[in-house]
CSV table of N, CA and C in Angstrom, one decimal:
chain,number,residue,atom,x,y,z
M,990,UNK,N,-6.4,-4.9,-18.3
M,990,UNK,CA,-6.2,-5.5,-17.0
M,990,UNK,C,-5.1,-6.5,-17.1
M,991,UNK,N,-4.1,-6.4,-16.3
M,991,UNK,CA,-3.0,-7.4,-16.3
M,991,UNK,C,-3.0,-8.3,-15.1
M,992,UNK,N,-3.8,-7.9,-14.1
M,992,UNK,CA,-3.9,-8.7,-12.9
M,992,UNK,C,-5.0,-8.2,-12.0
M,993,UNK,N,-5.1,-8.8,-10.8
M,993,UNK,CA,-6.1,-8.4,-9.9
M,993,UNK,C,-5.8,-8.9,-8.5
M,994,UNK,N,-6.5,-8.3,-7.5
M,994,UNK,CA,-6.5,-8.7,-6.2
M,994,UNK,C,-7.9,-8.9,-5.7
M,995,UNK,N,-8.1,-10.1,-5.1
M,995,UNK,CA,-9.4,-10.4,-4.5
M,995,UNK,C,-9.3,-10.4,-3.0
M,996,UNK,N,-10.3,-9.8,-2.3
M,996,UNK,CA,-10.3,-9.8,-0.9
M,996,UNK,C,-11.6,-10.2,-0.4
M,997,UNK,N,-11.7,-11.3,0.3
M,997,UNK,CA,-12.9,-11.9,0.8
M,997,UNK,C,-13.0,-11.7,2.3
M,998,UNK,N,-14.1,-11.2,2.8
M,998,UNK,CA,-14.3,-11.0,4.2
M,998,UNK,C,-14.9,-12.2,4.9
M,999,UNK,N,-14.3,-12.6,6.0
M,999,UNK,CA,-14.8,-13.8,6.7
M,999,UNK,C,-15.0,-13.4,8.2
M,1000,UNK,N,-16.1,-13.8,8.8
M,1000,UNK,CA,-16.4,-13.5,10.2
M,1000,UNK,C,-16.2,-14.8,11.0
M,1001,UNK,N,-15.3,-14.8,11.9
M,1001,UNK,CA,-15.0,-15.9,12.8
M,1001,UNK,C,-16.1,-15.9,13.9
M,1002,UNK,N,-17.1,-16.8,13.8
M,1002,UNK,CA,-18.2,-16.8,14.7
M,1002,UNK,C,-17.8,-17.1,16.2
M,1003,UNK,N,-16.7,-17.9,16.3
M,1003,UNK,CA,-16.3,-18.2,17.7
M,1003,UNK,C,-15.6,-17.1,18.4
M,1004,UNK,N,-14.7,-16.3,17.7
M,1004,UNK,CA,-14.0,-15.2,18.3
M,1004,UNK,C,-14.7,-13.9,18.0
M,1005,UNK,N,-15.7,-13.9,17.1
M,1005,UNK,CA,-16.4,-12.7,16.8
M,1005,UNK,C,-15.5,-11.6,16.2
M,1006,UNK,N,-14.6,-12.1,15.3
M,1006,UNK,CA,-13.6,-11.2,14.6
M,1006,UNK,C,-13.8,-11.3,13.2
M,1007,UNK,N,-13.5,-10.2,12.5
M,1007,UNK,CA,-13.6,-10.2,11.0
M,1007,UNK,C,-12.1,-10.4,10.5
M,1008,UNK,N,-12.0,-11.4,9.6
M,1008,UNK,CA,-10.7,-11.6,9.0
M,1008,UNK,C,-10.9,-11.5,7.5
M,1009,UNK,N,-9.8,-11.4,6.8
M,1009,UNK,CA,-9.9,-11.2,5.3
M,1009,UNK,C,-8.9,-12.2,4.7
M,1010,UNK,N,-9.4,-12.8,3.6
M,1010,UNK,CA,-8.6,-13.8,2.8
M,1010,UNK,C,-8.3,-13.1,1.5
M,1011,UNK,N,-7.0,-13.1,1.2
M,1011,UNK,CA,-6.5,-12.3,0.0
M,1011,UNK,C,-6.0,-13.3,-1.0
M,1012,UNK,N,-6.3,-13.0,-2.3
M,1012,UNK,CA,-5.7,-13.8,-3.4
M,1012,UNK,C,-5.4,-12.8,-4.5
M,1013,UNK,N,-4.4,-13.1,-5.3
M,1013,UNK,CA,-4.0,-12.2,-6.4
M,1013,UNK,C,-3.4,-12.9,-7.5
M,1014,UNK,N,-3.4,-12.3,-8.7
M,1014,UNK,CA,-2.9,-12.9,-9.9
M,1014,UNK,C,-2.3,-11.8,-10.8
M,1015,UNK,N,-1.3,-12.2,-11.6
M,1015,UNK,CA,-0.7,-11.2,-12.5
M,1015,UNK,C,-0.3,-11.9,-13.7
M,1016,UNK,N,-0.6,-11.4,-14.9
M,1016,UNK,CA,-0.2,-12.0,-16.1
M,1016,UNK,C,1.3,-12.2,-16.2
M,1017,UNK,N,1.8,-13.3,-16.7
M,1017,UNK,CA,3.2,-13.6,-16.7
M,1017,UNK,C,4.1,-12.5,-17.3
M,1018,UNK,N,3.6,-11.8,-18.3
M,1018,UNK,CA,4.4,-10.8,-19.0
M,1018,UNK,C,4.6,-9.6,-18.1
M,1019,UNK,N,3.9,-9.5,-17.0
M,1019,UNK,CA,4.0,-8.3,-16.1
M,1019,UNK,C,4.7,-8.7,-14.7
M,1020,UNK,N,5.1,-9.9,-14.6
M,1020,UNK,CA,5.7,-10.3,-13.3
M,1020,UNK,C,7.1,-9.8,-13.1
M,1021,UNK,N,7.6,-9.8,-11.9
M,1021,UNK,CA,8.9,-9.4,-11.5
M,1021,UNK,C,9.3,-8.0,-11.9
M,1022,UNK,N,8.3,-7.1,-11.8
M,1022,UNK,CA,8.5,-5.7,-12.0
M,1022,UNK,C,8.0,-4.9,-10.8
M,1023,UNK,N,7.6,-5.5,-9.7
M,1023,UNK,CA,7.2,-4.8,-8.5
M,1023,UNK,C,5.7,-4.4,-8.5
M,1024,UNK,N,5.0,-4.7,-9.6
M,1024,UNK,CA,3.6,-4.2,-9.7
M,1024,UNK,C,2.7,-4.8,-8.6
M,1025,UNK,N,2.8,-6.1,-8.3
M,1025,UNK,CA,2.0,-6.6,-7.3
M,1025,UNK,C,2.4,-6.2,-5.9
M,1026,UNK,N,3.7,-5.9,-5.7
M,1026,UNK,CA,4.2,-5.4,-4.4
M,1026,UNK,C,3.5,-4.1,-4.1
M,1027,UNK,N,3.5,-3.2,-5.1
M,1027,UNK,CA,2.9,-1.8,-4.9
M,1027,UNK,C,1.4,-1.9,-4.7
M,1028,UNK,N,0.8,-2.8,-5.5
M,1028,UNK,CA,-0.7,-2.9,-5.4
M,1028,UNK,C,-1.1,-3.5,-4.0
M,1029,UNK,N,-0.4,-4.5,-3.6
M,1029,UNK,CA,-0.7,-5.1,-2.3
M,1029,UNK,C,-0.4,-4.1,-1.1
M,1030,UNK,N,0.7,-3.4,-1.2
M,1030,UNK,CA,1.0,-2.4,-0.2
M,1030,UNK,C,-0.1,-1.3,-0.1
M,1031,UNK,N,-0.6,-0.9,-1.2
M,1031,UNK,CA,-1.7,0.1,-1.3
M,1031,UNK,C,-3.0,-0.5,-0.6
M,1032,UNK,N,-3.3,-1.7,-0.9
M,1032,UNK,CA,-4.5,-2.4,-0.3
M,1032,UNK,C,-4.3,-2.5,1.2
M,1033,UNK,N,-3.1,-3.0,1.6
M,1033,UNK,CA,-2.9,-3.2,3.0
M,1033,UNK,C,-3.0,-1.9,3.8
M,1034,UNK,N,-2.7,-0.8,3.2
M,1034,UNK,CA,-2.7,0.5,3.9
M,1034,UNK,C,-4.2,0.9,4.2
M,1035,UNK,N,-5.1,0.3,3.5
M,1035,UNK,CA,-6.5,0.7,3.7
M,1035,UNK,C,-7.3,-0.1,4.7
M,1036,UNK,N,-6.6,-1.2,5.2
M,1036,UNK,CA,-7.3,-2.1,6.2
M,1036,UNK,C,-6.5,-2.0,7.5
M,1037,UNK,N,-7.3,-1.7,8.5
M,1037,UNK,CA,-6.7,-1.5,9.9
M,1037,UNK,C,-7.4,-2.4,10.9
M,1038,UNK,N,-6.6,-2.9,11.8
M,1038,UNK,CA,-7.0,-3.7,12.9
M,1038,UNK,C,-7.8,-5.0,12.4
M,1039,UNK,N,-7.2,-5.7,11.5
M,1039,UNK,CA,-7.7,-6.9,11.0
M,1039,UNK,C,-6.6,-7.9,10.6
M,1040,UNK,N,-7.0,-9.1,10.5
M,1040,UNK,CA,-6.1,-10.2,10.1
M,1040,UNK,C,-6.3,-10.5,8.6
M,1041,UNK,N,-5.3,-10.5,7.8
M,1041,UNK,CA,-5.4,-10.9,6.4
M,1041,UNK,C,-4.6,-12.2,6.2
M,1042,UNK,N,-5.3,-13.2,5.5
M,1042,UNK,CA,-4.7,-14.5,5.3
M,1042,UNK,C,-4.5,-14.8,3.9
M,1043,UNK,N,-3.5,-15.5,3.5
M,1043,UNK,CA,-3.2,-15.9,2.1
M,1043,UNK,C,-2.8,-17.4,2.1
M,1044,UNK,N,-3.4,-18.1,1.2
M,1044,UNK,CA,-2.9,-19.5,1.0
M,1044,UNK,C,-2.2,-19.6,-0.3
M,1045,UNK,N,-1.0,-20.2,-0.3
M,1045,UNK,CA,-0.1,-20.2,-1.4
M,1045,UNK,C,0.3,-21.6,-1.8
M,1046,UNK,N,0.4,-21.9,-3.0
M,1046,UNK,CA,0.9,-23.2,-3.5
M,1046,UNK,C,2.4,-23.2,-3.0
M,1047,UNK,N,2.8,-24.3,-2.3
M,1047,UNK,CA,4.1,-24.4,-1.8
M,1047,UNK,C,5.2,-24.3,-2.8
M,1048,UNK,N,4.9,-24.5,-4.1
M,1048,UNK,CA,5.9,-24.4,-5.1
M,1048,UNK,C,6.0,-23.0,-5.7
M,1049,UNK,N,5.2,-22.1,-5.3
M,1049,UNK,CA,5.1,-20.8,-5.9
M,1049,UNK,C,6.1,-19.8,-5.1
M,1050,UNK,N,7.4,-20.0,-5.4
M,1050,UNK,CA,8.5,-19.3,-4.7
M,1050,UNK,C,8.3,-17.7,-4.8
M,1051,UNK,N,7.8,-17.2,-6.0
M,1051,UNK,CA,7.7,-15.8,-6.2
M,1051,UNK,C,6.6,-15.2,-5.2
M,1052,UNK,N,5.5,-16.0,-5.1
M,1052,UNK,CA,4.4,-15.5,-4.3
M,1052,UNK,C,4.8,-15.6,-2.8
M,1053,UNK,N,5.5,-16.6,-2.4
M,1053,UNK,CA,5.9,-16.8,-1.1
M,1053,UNK,C,6.9,-15.6,-0.7
M,1054,UNK,N,7.8,-15.3,-1.6
M,1054,UNK,CA,8.8,-14.2,-1.4
M,1054,UNK,C,8.0,-12.9,-1.3
M,1055,UNK,N,7.0,-12.7,-2.1
M,1055,UNK,CA,6.2,-11.4,-2.0
M,1055,UNK,C,5.6,-11.3,-0.7
M,1056,UNK,N,4.9,-12.3,-0.2
M,1056,UNK,CA,4.3,-12.3,1.1
M,1056,UNK,C,5.3,-12.0,2.2
M,1057,UNK,N,6.4,-12.6,2.2
M,1057,UNK,CA,7.4,-12.4,3.2
M,1057,UNK,C,7.9,-11.0,3.1
M,1058,UNK,N,8.1,-10.4,1.9
M,1058,UNK,CA,8.5,-9.0,1.8
M,1058,UNK,C,7.5,-8.1,2.4
M,1059,UNK,N,6.3,-8.5,2.4
M,1059,UNK,CA,5.2,-7.6,2.9
M,1059,UNK,C,4.9,-7.9,4.4
M,1060,UNK,N,5.8,-8.7,5.0
M,1060,UNK,CA,5.7,-9.0,6.5
M,1060,UNK,C,4.6,-9.9,6.8
M,1061,UNK,N,4.2,-10.8,5.9
M,1061,UNK,CA,3.3,-11.8,6.3
M,1061,UNK,C,4.1,-12.9,7.0
M,1062,UNK,N,3.4,-13.6,7.9
M,1062,UNK,CA,4.1,-14.7,8.7
M,1062,UNK,C,3.5,-16.0,8.3
M,1063,UNK,N,4.4,-17.0,8.0
M,1063,UNK,CA,3.9,-18.3,7.7
M,1063,UNK,C,3.4,-19.0,9.0
M,1064,UNK,N,2.2,-19.5,9.0
M,1064,UNK,CA,1.7,-20.1,10.3
M,1064,UNK,C,1.6,-21.6,10.2
M,1065,UNK,N,1.4,-22.1,9.0
M,1065,UNK,CA,1.3,-23.6,8.8
M,1065,UNK,C,1.4,-24.0,7.4
M,1066,UNK,N,1.5,-25.2,7.1
M,1066,UNK,CA,1.3,-25.8,5.8
M,1066,UNK,C,0.6,-27.1,5.9
M,1067,UNK,N,-0.1,-27.4,4.8
M,1067,UNK,CA,-0.9,-28.6,4.8
M,1067,UNK,C,-0.9,-29.2,3.3
M,1068,UNK,N,-1.4,-30.4,3.2
M,1068,UNK,CA,-1.6,-31.0,1.9
M,1068,UNK,C,-3.1,-31.0,1.6
M,1069,UNK,N,-3.5,-30.4,0.4
M,1069,UNK,CA,-4.9,-30.4,0.1
M,1069,UNK,C,-5.3,-31.7,-0.5
M,1070,UNK,N,-6.6,-31.8,-0.9
M,1070,UNK,CA,-7.1,-33.0,-1.4
M,1070,UNK,C,-6.5,-33.4,-2.8
M,1071,UNK,N,-5.8,-32.5,-3.4
M,1071,UNK,CA,-5.2,-32.8,-4.7
M,1071,UNK,C,-3.7,-33.2,-4.6
M,1072,UNK,N,-3.3,-33.3,-3.3
M,1072,UNK,CA,-1.9,-33.6,-3.0
M,1072,UNK,C,-0.9,-32.5,-3.1
M,1073,UNK,N,-1.4,-31.2,-3.2
M,1073,UNK,CA,-0.5,-30.1,-3.3
M,1073,UNK,C,-0.2,-29.6,-1.9
M,1074,UNK,N,1.0,-29.2,-1.7
M,1074,UNK,CA,1.4,-28.5,-0.4
M,1074,UNK,C,1.0,-27.1,-0.5
M,1075,UNK,N,0.2,-26.7,0.5
M,1075,UNK,CA,-0.3,-25.3,0.6
M,1075,UNK,C,0.3,-24.7,1.9
M,1076,UNK,N,0.8,-23.5,1.7
M,1076,UNK,CA,1.4,-22.7,2.8
M,1076,UNK,C,0.5,-21.6,3.2
M,1077,UNK,N,0.2,-21.4,4.5
M,1077,UNK,CA,-0.7,-20.4,5.0
M,1077,UNK,C,0.0,-19.3,5.6
M,1078,UNK,N,-0.2,-18.1,5.2
M,1078,UNK,CA,0.4,-16.9,5.7
M,1078,UNK,C,-0.7,-15.9,6.3
M,1079,UNK,N,-0.3,-15.2,7.3
M,1079,UNK,CA,-1.2,-14.2,7.9
M,1079,UNK,C,-0.4,-12.9,8.1
M,1080,UNK,N,-1.2,-11.8,8.2
M,1080,UNK,CA,-0.6,-10.5,8.6
M,1080,UNK,C,-1.7,-9.8,9.4
M,1081,UNK,N,-1.2,-9.2,10.5
M,1081,UNK,CA,-2.1,-8.4,11.4
M,1081,UNK,C,-1.8,-6.9,10.9
M,1082,UNK,N,-2.9,-6.3,10.5
M,1082,UNK,CA,-2.7,-4.9,10.1
M,1082,UNK,C,-2.9,-4.0,11.3
M,1083,UNK,N,-2.2,-2.8,11.3
M,1083,UNK,CA,-2.3,-1.9,12.4
M,1083,UNK,C,-3.1,-0.6,12.0
């Protein structure tokens, strides 16, 4: 195993909608080869009519570029309790 994708289901009780939070990791030796792009594309094709959200460290340029390549939209950014800037991205699947 050189990496993984985690997908957590979340139910918004106010809007009665199911959303998904995605996170992923890849061993440094395997980065910048398109592996995570292909893996995330395959995953996204299996989810329909849902919102997928990703929180990314504001300094992680590679991850931000990946999400933008996959048509995620940045909706906000905030500072967490550790002083890190976090950027929040979402994607509506069809």
